[in-house]
Coordinates of C-alpha atoms in Angstrom, one line a residue:
F1 CA 0.0 0.0 0.0
S2 CA 2.9 2.4 0.8
N3 CA 4.6 1.5 -2.5
E4 CA 1.4 2.1 -4.4
T5 CA 0.9 5.4 -2.7
A6 CA 4.5 6.4 -3.4
S7 CA 4.1 5.6 -7.1
E8 CA 3.1 8.0 -9.9
S9 CA -0.5 6.9 -9.6
P10 CA -2.5 9.8 -8.1
A11 CA -4.6 7.4 -6.2
P12 CA -4.5 6.2 -3.4
G13 CA -3.8 9.7 -2.1
G14 CA -4.2 11.8 1.0
G15 CA -7.8 10.8 1.5
S16 CA -7.2 7.1 1.5
I17 CA -4.2 7.6 3.8
A18 CA -6.2 9.6 6.3
A19 CA -8.8 6.7 6.4
Y20 CA -6.0 4.2 6.8
V21 CA -4.4 6.2 9.7
G22 CA -7.7 6.4 11.3
A23 CA -8.1 2.5 11.0
L24 CA -4.6 2.1 12.7
G25 CA -5.7 4.5 15.5
I26 CA -8.8 2.6 16.4
S27 CA -6.9 -0.7 16.0
L28 CA -4.7 0.4 18.8
G29 CA -7.7 1.2 21.0
T30 CA -9.2 -2.2 20.1
M31 CA -5.9 -3.9 21.0
V32 CA -5.9 -2.2 24.5
A33 CA -9.4 -3.4 25.0
N34 CA -8.4 -7.0 24.1
L35 CA -5.3 -6.9 26.3
S36 CA -7.4 -5.5 29.1
A37 CA -10.0 -8.2 28.7
H38 CA -7.3 -10.9 29.3
K39 CA -5.5 -9.1 32.1
R40 CA -5.0 -11.5 35.1
G41 CA -7.3 -10.5 37.9
W42 CA -9.8 -8.6 35.7
D43 CA -12.0 -11.6 34.8
D44 CA -15.1 -9.6 36.0
K45 CA -14.3 -6.9 33.3
W46 CA -14.1 -9.3 30.4
H47 CA -17.5 -8.6 29.0
Y48 CA -17.1 -4.8 29.2
F49 CA -13.7 -4.9 27.4
S50 CA -15.0 -7.4 24.8
E51 CA -17.9 -4.9 24.0
Q52 CA -15.3 -2.1 23.6
A53 CA -13.2 -4.2 21.3
E54 CA -16.3 -5.2 19.1
K55 CA -17.1 -1.5 18.8
G56 CA -13.5 -0.8 17.7
Q57 CA -13.5 -3.6 15.1
A58 CA -16.6 -2.2 13.5
I59 CA -15.1 1.3 13.3
K60 CA -11.9 -0.2 11.9
D61 CA -13.7 -2.1 9.2
Q62 CA -15.7 1.0 8.2
L63 CA -12.5 3.0 7.8
L64 CA -10.8 0.3 5.8
F65 CA -13.8 0.4 3.4
L66 CA -13.4 4.1 3.1
V67 CA -9.7 3.7 2.2
D68 CA -10.7 2.2 -1.0
E69 CA -13.9 4.3 -1.4
D70 CA -11.9 7.4 -1.4
T71 CA -9.8 6.2 -4.2
N72 CA -13.0 5.1 -6.1
S73 CA -14.4 8.6 -5.5
F74 CA -11.4 10.2 -7.1
N75 CA -11.6 7.8 -10.1
K76 CA -15.2 8.7 -10.6
I77 CA -14.2 12.3 -11.1
I78 CA -11.5 11.3 -13.6
D79 CA -14.1 9.2 -15.5
A80 CA -16.5 12.2 -15.6
I81 CA -13.8 14.5 -16.9
R82 CA -13.0 12.1 -19.7
L83 CA -16.6 12.1 -21.0
P84 CA -17.2 13.4 -24.5
K85 CA -17.9 17.1 -24.9
G86 CA -18.5 17.5 -28.6
S87 CA -22.1 18.6 -28.4
E88 CA -24.0 20.8 -26.1
E89 CA -25.9 17.8 -24.8
E90 CA -22.6 16.0 -24.1
K91 CA -21.2 19.1 -22.4
T92 CA -24.2 19.3 -20.2
A93 CA -24.2 15.6 -19.3
R94 CA -20.4 15.9 -18.6
K95 CA -20.8 18.9 -16.2
I96 CA -23.5 17.1 -14.3
A97 CA -21.4 13.9 -14.0
I98 CA -18.4 16.0 -12.8
N99 CA -20.5 17.8 -10.2
T100 CA -22.1 14.4 -9.0
A101 CA -18.7 12.8 -8.7
T102 CA -17.1 15.8 -6.9
K103 CA -20.0 15.9 -4.4
Y104 CA -19.4 12.3 -3.7
A105 CA -15.6 12.9 -3.3
I106 CA -16.6 15.5 -0.6
E107 CA -19.0 13.2 1.1
I108 CA -16.4 10.3 1.5
P109 CA -13.7 12.2 3.4
F110 CA -16.4 13.8 5.5
K111 CA -17.6 10.3 6.3
V112 CA -14.0 9.5 7.2
M113 CA -14.0 12.4 9.6
Q114 CA -17.2 11.1 11.2
T115 CA -16.1 7.6 11.4
A116 CA -12.6 8.4 12.8
F117 CA -14.2 10.7 15.4
S118 CA -16.3 7.9 16.7
A119 CA -13.0 6.1 17.6
Y120 CA -12.8 8.6 20.5
A121 CA -15.6 6.8 22.4
V122 CA -13.5 3.7 22.7
L123 CA -10.1 5.6 23.2
E124 CA -11.7 7.6 26.1
E125 CA -13.0 4.4 27.8
M126 CA -9.5 2.8 27.5
V127 CA -7.6 5.8 28.9
E128 CA -9.9 5.7 32.0
T129 CA -10.3 1.9 32.4
G130 CA -7.7 0.1 30.2
N131 CA -4.6 -1.7 31.2
P132 CA -2.1 1.0 32.4
A133 CA 0.8 -0.9 30.8
S134 CA -0.7 -0.3 27.3
I135 CA -1.7 3.4 28.0
S136 CA 0.8 4.8 25.5
D137 CA -1.0 2.9 22.8
V138 CA -4.1 4.9 23.7
G139 CA -2.2 8.0 23.1
V140 CA -0.8 6.9 19.7
G141 CA -4.4 6.0 18.8
A142 CA -5.6 9.4 19.7
L143 CA -2.8 11.0 17.6
C144 CA -3.8 8.8 14.7
S145 CA -7.5 9.6 15.0
H146 CA -6.9 13.3 14.9
T147 CA -4.6 13.0 12.1
A148 CA -7.2 11.1 10.1
I149 CA -9.8 13.7 10.8
H150 CA -7.5 16.6 9.9
G151 CA -6.3 14.8 6.8
A152 CA -9.8 14.1 5.7
Y153 CA -10.8 17.7 6.5
L154 CA -8.2 18.9 4.0
N155 CA -9.7 16.6 1.4
V156 CA -13.2 17.9 2.0
M157 CA -12.0 21.5 1.7
I158 CA -9.9 21.0 -1.5
N159 CA -12.8 19.1 -3.3
C160 CA -15.3 21.8 -2.2
Q161 CA -13.4 24.3 -4.5
D162 CA -14.6 22.4 -7.5
L163 CA -18.3 22.0 -6.8
D164 CA -20.9 24.4 -8.1
D165 CA -23.4 23.7 -5.3
K166 CA -22.4 26.5 -3.0
E167 CA -25.2 25.8 -0.6
F168 CA -23.9 22.3 0.0
V169 CA -20.4 23.5 0.2
A170 CA -21.3 26.1 2.9
E171 CA -23.2 23.5 4.9
I172 CA -20.6 20.7 4.8
T173 CA -17.7 23.1 5.4
E174 CA -19.3 24.4 8.6
K175 CA -19.9 20.8 9.8
A176 CA -16.3 19.8 8.9
K177 CA -14.8 22.7 10.7
S178 CA -16.8 22.0 13.9
L179 CA -15.8 18.4 13.8
L180 CA -12.2 19.3 13.4
A181 CA -12.3 21.6 16.4
K182 CA -14.0 18.9 18.5
S183 CA -11.3 16.4 17.6
D184 CA -8.5 18.7 18.5
S185 CA -10.0 19.2 21.9
K186 CA -10.5 15.4 22.4
Q187 CA -7.1 14.6 21.2
K188 CA -5.4 17.1 23.6
N189 CA -7.5 15.8 26.5
L190 CA -6.7 12.1 25.8
L191 CA -3.0 12.9 25.4
Q192 CA -2.9 14.8 28.7
K193 CA -4.5 11.9 30.5
T194 CA -2.1 9.5 28.9
E195 CA 0.9 11.4 29.9
E196 CA -0.4 11.8 33.4
I197 CA -0.8 8.1 33.8
I198 CA 2.6 7.5 32.3
K199 CA 4.2 10.0 34.8
A200 CA 2.3 8.6 37.8

C-alpha cells in the first residue's frame, strides 16, 4: 500500500491515507481493549472490554472500506472529466457527471471524519479503564484519529473548491470545521490523561 501510494499513480492519495491512519488508530484502541479483557485478575471486566473491542472492530472495518472508497471517488471524477464534450448535450451531461462525482468525493472524506471521530468513544474508555501498561497505545491511537480527521478535512475542503453547489459547500464546510475543532479538543484531552498516567 505504501509503495502504491509512493508511485506515480494519483490514487490512493491523502484521503485514503487519512482513512487508513484512522483505521490504525482505532486498531490500537481495540488492542488495548483486548489486552485488558485478558489481564490477570480482571475476569469480571471481560464482558465490558469485549464490547469495547467489538465497537473498535466495527469502526476499523468501516474506515478500511473508506480507504478504497476514497480512491473510487477520485476515479469517478477522472471518469467524468473524460466524458465526451463534442455537443451541447454532451457538455451538459459531462458537467452534471463531474458535479455528482465531486460531491461524492466531498462526502467520502467527511464520512472518514465522522467515522474516525467515533473512535474517541473507545479511546476515552480505554484511557480511563484500560490496562495502564498499554496506555501509550491509547495516546498513539488518539494521535492517529486526529490525524485522520484533519487529513480528511483537508480533502473535504480542496474538493469543495470544484463544486458548483455552493449551498452544499457552505453546509458541509461548517460541519467539517466544527468536527475538526472537537477532535482537536478530544485529542489534547486524551494525550494529557495518557501522559499523566505514564508519569504517575
